Coordinates of C-alpha atoms in Angstrom, one line a residue:
M1 CA -8.2 27.6 1.6
T2 CA -5.5 29.3 -0.2
L3 CA -5.1 28.8 -3.9
P4 CA -1.6 29.7 -5.5
M5 CA -2.8 32.8 -7.7
D6 CA -2.1 36.4 -8.8
P7 CA -5.4 37.7 -6.9
K8 CA -4.7 40.9 -9.2
A9 CA -4.6 38.4 -12.4
E10 CA -6.9 39.2 -15.4
D11 CA -6.7 35.6 -16.8
P12 CA -10.2 33.9 -17.2
V13 CA -9.4 30.4 -15.4
N14 CA -8.0 32.6 -12.6
K15 CA -11.2 34.6 -12.8
M16 CA -13.6 31.9 -13.0
V17 CA -11.3 29.2 -9.9
D18 CA -11.2 32.5 -7.8
H19 CA -15.0 33.2 -8.3
L20 CA -15.9 29.5 -7.6
F21 CA -13.7 29.3 -4.3
R22 CA -15.6 32.3 -3.3
H23 CA -19.3 31.7 -4.6
S24 CA -19.5 27.9 -5.0
S25 CA -17.4 26.2 -2.1
G26 CA -19.7 26.2 0.5
Q27 CA -21.8 24.4 -2.0
M28 CA -19.5 22.1 -2.9
V29 CA -19.3 21.3 0.5
A30 CA -22.6 20.9 0.8
V31 CA -23.0 18.0 -1.8
L32 CA -20.0 16.3 -1.2
T33 CA -20.4 15.9 2.8
R34 CA -24.0 14.9 2.1
I35 CA -22.8 12.0 0.2
F36 CA -19.3 10.9 2.1
G37 CA -21.1 11.9 5.7
F38 CA -19.7 14.8 8.2
E39 CA -17.1 12.5 9.6
N40 CA -15.0 12.9 6.4
L41 CA -15.8 16.7 6.4
E42 CA -11.7 17.2 6.2
I43 CA -11.3 14.6 3.2
V44 CA -13.7 17.1 1.5
E45 CA -12.2 20.1 2.3
D46 CA -9.0 18.8 1.0
A47 CA -10.4 17.3 -2.2
I48 CA -12.1 20.7 -2.6
Q49 CA -9.0 22.5 -2.6
E50 CA -6.9 19.6 -4.6
T51 CA -9.8 19.9 -7.4
L52 CA -9.8 23.8 -7.3
I53 CA -5.5 23.4 -8.1
K54 CA -6.1 21.1 -10.7
A55 CA -8.9 23.4 -12.3
L56 CA -6.5 26.3 -12.5
R57 CA -4.0 23.9 -14.3
Q58 CA -6.3 21.9 -16.3
W59 CA -8.5 24.8 -17.4
T60 CA -5.5 26.8 -18.4
I61 CA -4.6 24.1 -21.2
K62 CA -7.9 22.5 -22.2
G63 CA -10.5 25.5 -21.7
I64 CA -13.4 26.1 -19.6
P65 CA -15.9 23.4 -19.3
E66 CA -19.4 24.2 -20.1
N67 CA -20.7 23.6 -16.4
P68 CA -17.4 24.2 -13.7
T69 CA -19.1 23.6 -10.5
A70 CA -20.5 20.3 -12.1
W71 CA -16.8 19.1 -13.1
M72 CA -15.5 20.2 -9.8
I73 CA -18.1 18.4 -7.8
Q74 CA -17.6 15.6 -10.3
V75 CA -13.5 15.4 -9.9
A76 CA -13.7 16.0 -6.0
K77 CA -16.4 13.1 -5.7
N78 CA -13.4 11.0 -7.8
H79 CA -11.0 12.0 -5.7
I80 CA -12.5 11.4 -2.8
L81 CA -13.2 7.7 -4.0
D82 CA -9.9 7.2 -5.1
Q83 CA -8.6 8.0 -1.6
F84 CA -11.1 5.7 0.2
R85 CA -9.5 2.7 -2.4
R86 CA -5.8 3.5 -1.6
A87 CA -6.6 3.7 2.1
K88 CA -8.6 -0.5 2.3
K89 CA -6.7 -3.3 1.6
F90 CA -7.3 -4.3 -2.6
D91 CA -9.1 -7.4 -2.9
S92 CA -12.6 -7.8 -5.1
T93 CA -14.7 -7.0 -2.4
E94 CA -13.4 -3.8 -1.5
D95 CA -13.0 -2.8 -5.1
K96 CA -16.6 -3.6 -5.9
R97 CA -17.6 -1.3 -2.9
V98 CA -15.9 1.8 -4.3
E99 CA -17.4 0.8 -7.7
D100 CA -20.7 0.6 -6.4
L101 CA -20.1 4.0 -4.7
R102 CA -18.7 5.3 -7.6
A103 CA -22.1 4.4 -9.7
A104 CA -24.2 5.3 -7.1
Y105 CA -23.2 8.7 -6.8
S106 CA -22.0 9.3 -10.4
K107 CA -25.5 11.4 -10.6
S108 CA -25.8 14.9 -9.2
I109 CA -27.2 15.0 -5.9
D110 CA -29.8 17.1 -7.0
E111 CA -31.6 14.3 -9.0
K112 CA -31.9 12.0 -5.9
F113 CA -35.6 11.4 -4.4
R114 CA -36.4 13.5 -1.7
Y115 CA -40.2 13.3 -0.1
P116 CA -42.3 16.6 -0.4
R117 CA -41.6 18.0 2.9
E118 CA -37.8 17.1 2.9
L119 CA -35.7 20.6 2.4
Q120 CA -34.6 20.7 -1.4
D121 CA -31.5 22.7 -1.0
D122 CA -28.1 21.0 -0.5
L123 CA -27.2 24.2 1.2
L124 CA -29.5 24.4 3.7
C125 CA -29.6 20.7 4.2
M126 CA -26.2 21.3 5.4
M127 CA -27.5 24.4 7.8
F128 CA -29.3 22.3 9.3
A129 CA -27.2 19.4 9.9
V130 CA -24.8 21.1 11.3
C131 CA -27.0 23.7 13.5
D132 CA -27.0 21.1 15.9
P133 CA -28.7 21.7 19.5
V134 CA -25.2 19.6 21.0
L135 CA -23.7 22.7 20.2
M136 CA -23.9 26.4 22.1
P137 CA -26.0 28.4 19.8
D138 CA -22.7 30.7 19.1
S139 CA -21.1 27.6 18.0
Q140 CA -23.5 26.4 15.7
I141 CA -23.3 29.6 13.9
A142 CA -19.6 30.0 13.4
L143 CA -19.2 26.4 12.4
T144 CA -21.9 26.8 9.7
L145 CA -20.3 29.7 8.4
K146 CA -17.2 28.3 8.0
I147 CA -18.3 25.1 6.6
V148 CA -21.3 25.9 4.7
G149 CA -20.9 29.9 3.6
G150 CA -17.4 29.4 3.0
F151 CA -16.3 32.3 5.4
S152 CA -12.8 33.0 6.6
V153 CA -12.1 33.0 10.1
S154 CA -11.5 36.5 9.9
E155 CA -15.0 37.5 8.3
I156 CA -16.6 35.3 11.0
A157 CA -15.0 37.3 14.1
Q158 CA -16.1 40.5 12.2
G159 CA -19.9 39.4 12.5
F160 CA -19.2 38.0 16.5
L161 CA -17.5 41.0 17.0
G162 CA -14.4 39.1 19.0
S163 CA -10.8 38.1 17.9
E164 CA -10.1 35.7 15.0
E165 CA -8.2 33.2 18.2
A166 CA -11.3 33.2 20.0
V167 CA -13.2 32.4 16.7
A168 CA -10.8 29.5 15.5
K169 CA -10.9 27.8 18.4
M170 CA -14.9 27.9 18.6
I171 CA -15.1 26.5 15.2
T172 CA -12.4 23.5 16.1
R173 CA -13.8 22.9 19.8
A174 CA -17.7 22.1 17.7
K175 CA -15.5 20.3 15.0
T176 CA -14.8 18.0 17.6
R177 CA -17.8 18.2 19.9
L178 CA -20.4 17.0 16.9
K179 CA -18.1 14.4 15.2
E180 CA -18.0 12.9 19.1
S181 CA -21.9 13.0 19.6
K182 CA -22.6 12.3 15.8
P183 CA -20.9 9.6 14.4
T184 CA -22.9 10.3 11.0
L185 CA -23.9 13.9 10.6
E186 CA -27.3 13.7 9.4
V187 CA -30.1 16.2 8.0
P188 CA -33.0 16.6 10.9
P189 CA -36.2 15.3 9.4
P190 CA -39.1 17.5 8.9
D191 CA -40.7 17.7 12.5
D192 CA -37.4 18.2 14.0
L193 CA -36.2 20.9 12.0
E194 CA -37.9 23.9 14.2
P195 CA -35.4 23.9 17.0
R196 CA -32.9 24.6 14.6
I197 CA -34.3 27.4 12.9
E198 CA -33.2 30.1 14.9
A199 CA -29.3 29.4 14.3
V200 CA -30.2 29.2 10.9
L201 CA -31.8 32.3 10.6
K202 CA -28.8 33.9 12.2
V203 CA -26.5 32.3 9.7
L204 CA -28.8 33.8 6.8
Y205 CA -28.3 37.6 8.9
L206 CA -24.7 37.0 9.0
M207 CA -24.5 35.8 5.3
F208 CA -26.4 38.8 4.2
N209 CA -24.6 41.5 6.3
E210 CA -21.4 40.4 5.1
G211 CA -22.5 40.5 1.4
Y212 CA -24.1 43.9 2.1
S213 CA -20.7 45.5 3.7
T214 CA -17.8 43.3 3.4
S215 CA -15.0 43.0 5.5
G216 CA -11.9 42.6 2.8
G217 CA -11.0 42.6 -0.9
K218 CA -11.5 44.5 -3.5
E219 CA -15.0 45.0 -3.5
G220 CA -17.6 46.9 -0.8
I221 CA -20.6 44.7 -1.7
R222 CA -21.0 41.2 -2.2
S223 CA -24.4 41.3 -4.1
D224 CA -23.9 37.7 -4.5
L225 CA -24.0 36.7 -1.0
C226 CA -27.1 38.8 -0.4
F227 CA -29.0 37.3 -2.8
E228 CA -27.9 33.7 -1.9
A229 CA -29.7 34.5 1.6
I230 CA -32.8 35.5 0.1
R231 CA -33.2 32.9 -2.3
L232 CA -32.4 30.7 0.7
G233 CA -34.8 32.3 3.1
R234 CA -37.9 31.8 0.2
I235 CA -37.2 28.8 0.4
L236 CA -37.7 28.4 4.1
S237 CA -40.6 30.7 3.9
E238 CA -42.5 28.2 1.3
H239 CA -41.4 25.0 3.5
P240 CA -44.8 23.8 5.5
V241 CA -42.5 23.0 8.6
T242 CA -39.5 26.3 8.7
G243 CA -42.5 29.2 7.5
S244 CA -43.2 31.4 10.2
P245 CA -43.8 35.1 10.1
K246 CA -40.3 35.7 11.7
V247 CA -38.8 34.0 8.2
E248 CA -41.2 36.6 6.6
A249 CA -40.4 39.4 8.7
L250 CA -36.3 38.3 7.9
L251 CA -37.0 38.3 4.0
A252 CA -38.7 41.8 4.3
L253 CA -35.3 42.9 6.1
F254 CA -33.6 41.5 3.3
F255 CA -35.7 42.6 0.7
F256 CA -35.6 46.5 2.1
Q257 CA -32.0 46.4 2.3
G258 CA -31.3 44.5 -0.9
A259 CA -33.1 47.5 -2.7
R260 CA -30.4 49.9 -2.1
L261 CA -27.6 47.9 -3.3
Q262 CA -26.8 49.6 -6.5
A263 CA -27.3 52.7 -5.2
R264 CA -24.4 51.9 -2.0
N265 CA -21.4 52.1 -4.8
N266 CA -20.6 54.2 -7.2
G267 CA -19.0 53.2 -10.9
S268 CA -15.7 53.3 -8.9
H269 CA -16.7 50.8 -6.1
D270 CA -16.9 53.4 -4.0
I271 CA -19.2 53.6 -1.0
M272 CA -22.0 55.6 -0.9
L273 CA -24.2 56.2 2.2
L274 CA -27.4 57.2 2.5
A275 CA -27.4 60.8 2.4
D276 CA -25.3 60.5 -0.8
Q277 CA -27.1 57.6 -2.3
E278 CA -29.4 58.3 -5.6
R279 CA -32.8 57.5 -4.7
G280 CA -33.8 56.6 -8.6
L281 CA -31.3 53.7 -8.5
W282 CA -33.6 51.9 -5.5
D283 CA -34.9 49.0 -6.8
R284 CA -38.7 49.6 -6.9
K285 CA -39.5 45.8 -6.9
M286 CA -37.5 44.7 -3.8
I287 CA -39.2 47.4 -2.3
S288 CA -42.6 45.6 -3.2
A289 CA -41.1 42.4 -2.3
G290 CA -40.0 43.9 1.1
L291 CA -43.6 44.9 1.6
F292 CA -44.9 41.9 0.9
H293 CA -43.2 39.8 3.0
L294 CA -43.6 42.6 5.9
K295 CA -47.2 42.0 5.4
R296 CA -46.8 38.5 5.7
S297 CA -45.1 38.8 8.9
A298 CA -47.7 40.3 10.4
S299 CA -49.9 37.5 10.5
G300 CA -49.4 35.8 13.8
S301 CA -48.8 37.1 17.5
E302 CA -44.8 36.8 17.2
L303 CA -42.7 40.2 17.3
S304 CA -39.1 39.1 16.3
N305 CA -35.8 40.9 16.4
Y306 CA -36.5 40.7 12.5
H307 CA -39.7 42.5 12.7
L308 CA -38.2 45.4 14.1
E309 CA -35.2 45.7 11.9
A310 CA -37.5 45.5 8.7
E311 CA -39.6 48.2 10.0
I312 CA -36.4 50.4 10.8
A313 CA -35.4 49.1 7.2
S314 CA -38.7 50.2 5.6
C315 CA -38.8 53.5 7.3
Y316 CA -35.5 54.1 4.9
V317 CA -36.8 53.1 1.8
L318 CA -39.7 54.7 2.3
A319 CA -38.6 58.0 2.8
A320 CA -39.0 60.3 -0.5
D321 CA -35.6 62.3 0.6
L322 CA -33.4 61.8 3.9
D323 CA -35.4 65.0 5.8
S324 CA -38.5 63.2 5.4
T325 CA -36.9 59.8 7.0
D326 CA -39.7 58.9 10.0
W327 CA -36.3 59.1 12.7
T328 CA -38.7 59.3 15.4
R329 CA -40.2 55.8 14.6
I330 CA -36.9 54.2 13.9
L331 CA -35.9 55.9 17.2
E332 CA -38.6 54.2 19.1
C333 CA -37.9 50.2 16.9
Y334 CA -34.1 50.5 18.2
D335 CA -35.4 51.3 21.9
R336 CA -37.8 48.3 21.8
L337 CA -34.8 46.1 20.3
L338 CA -32.4 47.4 23.3
D339 CA -35.3 46.7 25.6
R340 CA -35.4 42.6 24.4
K341 CA -31.9 42.1 24.6
Y342 CA -28.4 44.9 24.7
S343 CA -26.5 44.7 21.7
A344 CA -23.8 47.2 21.2
V345 CA -24.4 47.1 17.5
I346 CA -28.0 48.2 18.2
A347 CA -27.1 50.6 20.6
L348 CA -24.0 51.9 18.2
N349 CA -27.7 52.3 15.4
R350 CA -29.8 53.8 17.5
I351 CA -27.1 56.6 18.6
I352 CA -26.7 57.5 15.3
V353 CA -30.3 57.9 14.8
L354 CA -30.4 59.7 18.0
S355 CA -28.1 62.3 16.6
K356 CA -31.0 63.3 14.3
V357 CA -33.6 63.7 16.8
K358 CA -32.2 64.9 19.4
G359 CA -29.0 66.6 18.0
T360 CA -25.3 65.7 17.7
A361 CA -24.1 66.3 21.0
A362 CA -26.9 64.3 23.1
A363 CA -25.4 61.0 20.5
L364 CA -21.5 62.0 21.1
N365 CA -22.7 62.0 25.2
E366 CA -23.7 58.3 24.4
I367 CA -20.9 57.0 21.7
E368 CA -18.6 58.1 24.5
Q369 CA -20.1 55.8 27.1
P370 CA -17.2 53.2 28.7
R371 CA -19.7 50.2 27.8
V372 CA -20.3 51.1 24.1
K373 CA -16.6 52.4 23.4
E374 CA -14.9 49.3 25.2
L375 CA -17.2 46.5 23.3
L376 CA -16.8 48.5 19.6
Q377 CA -13.3 48.9 19.7
K378 CA -12.5 46.8 17.2
Y379 CA -15.8 47.1 15.1
L380 CA -15.2 49.7 11.9
P381 CA -18.7 51.6 12.0
F382 CA -18.0 52.7 15.8
H383 CA -15.3 54.7 14.5
I384 CA -16.6 56.0 11.3
A385 CA -19.8 57.4 12.8
Y386 CA -17.4 58.6 16.3
R387 CA -15.9 60.2 13.8
H388 CA -18.6 61.9 12.2
L389 CA -20.6 63.1 15.6
L390 CA -16.9 64.8 16.5
L391 CA -16.8 66.6 13.4
E392 CA -20.4 68.0 14.2
N393 CA -18.8 69.5 17.9
E394 CA -16.0 70.5 16.4
R395 CA -13.7 68.6 17.8
L396 CA -11.6 68.1 14.6
S397 CA -8.2 66.8 16.5
S398 CA -9.9 64.0 17.8
A399 CA -11.8 63.3 14.5
E400 CA -8.4 62.9 13.1
E401 CA -7.4 60.5 15.0
T402 CA -10.1 58.6 14.8
Y403 CA -10.3 58.2 11.3
K404 CA -6.1 57.1 11.5
Y405 CA -7.5 54.4 13.5
A406 CA -10.3 53.2 11.5
L407 CA -7.8 52.9 8.7
S408 CA -6.2 50.6 10.6
L409 CA -8.7 48.6 10.8
S410 CA -9.9 48.4 7.3
H411 CA -9.0 45.6 5.4
N412 CA -11.3 46.6 2.4
E413 CA -10.3 48.4 -0.5
P414 CA -13.5 51.0 -1.1
T415 CA -13.8 51.3 2.6
R416 CA -9.9 52.6 3.2
R417 CA -10.6 55.0 0.0
F418 CA -13.6 56.6 1.8
L419 CA -11.9 56.8 4.6
Q420 CA -8.7 58.3 3.2
K421 CA -11.0 60.7 1.6
K422 CA -12.7 61.6 4.9
L423 CA -9.0 62.6 6.0
A424 CA -7.8 64.6 3.8
D425 CA -11.0 66.4 4.0
V426 CA -10.1 66.7 8.1
K427 CA -6.6 68.0 7.6
E428 CA -7.7 70.2 4.9
F429 CA -10.3 71.7 7.0
M430 CA -7.8 71.8 10.1
G431 CA -4.9 73.8 8.0
R432 CA -7.9 76.4 6.9
C433 CA -8.9 77.0 10.5
K434 CA -5.1 77.3 11.1
S435 CA -4.7 80.0 8.2

């Protein structure tokens, strides 16, 4: 969806509508699709687009309502019902059916009765509904991020390390497949949630990652996405069917990473790497919450990737300073992750830690392996890490070229400022070396 507004505008109505578009569109899709059915998804998405435009125009004149999200959901409901009315022959029976629908959904869907073992959150309900086993796992995740998370195709492609074209095709095919196999999209009953939990957890994982390091826009961090992932994870943790050690491990990871959010950006929204972060800004309550969930994650015999990643994150936040970080333990965890399943991103993270344990020469040798370079050629953090290792090994001209290429990949203003500063530092250092 694209809104007709200047992204730089400071008008309060523009800011509010932009906020709702970015932060509440997933909730609106979830509520309205639960009402009108997945078969009407395109109608729902169009109605939300029209409602956002209407809000932009109407609120400028009449002011922003007390509950903007509720206003938009109600307006979108009425828009869809009016479309249904126009699409049918108008007779008394049809008019009555439309009015019955309007009356039935005049209240918030949250006010409707649900059984105790049912999921009580519309966003989670929609996630479980879309993560249908009829789709391949990657298709489940991509479609859920698009429909429920409100992610752009570009953001999803970043998470998958794939091309935008391939992701767009995957989403289109997934929509078609789901509609062909499911005339109406339904939330599975409580006992059928388990087969879908893996995909839902991956959605939350990618949602948190996008918030932790945003792929586009003016901000380097979208803390709202991080805290929404935590909120949904806590609901899963407390649910009698979906609660499990794996969910606890994921929550522990979220809390450990979330504890550093404030320290990752300075007042100018510049990126602050771990070595430069003010540890006094780390949220001790979130670290305590992470330890609580990490302890709960050890209640069973399962050892998931989330357990290992949570342990890595705990090593970072529990260290008094950078030098006292248990790099050897972190390296062991990354080795175990790679033994379970190869991931180029995990391999890159391991290489960064390897430089702390065995030196930058050993790390540079691994990062230049063809398999890693090929898989991560379009992955911005790869080039940032590669540049750092090149500098440490005094390969200045190669570092300069790597920075230039990294800049071409960055669509995030804080990241671009970070890279431009580092590139300027390299050029200045090279100039001093020549003089």
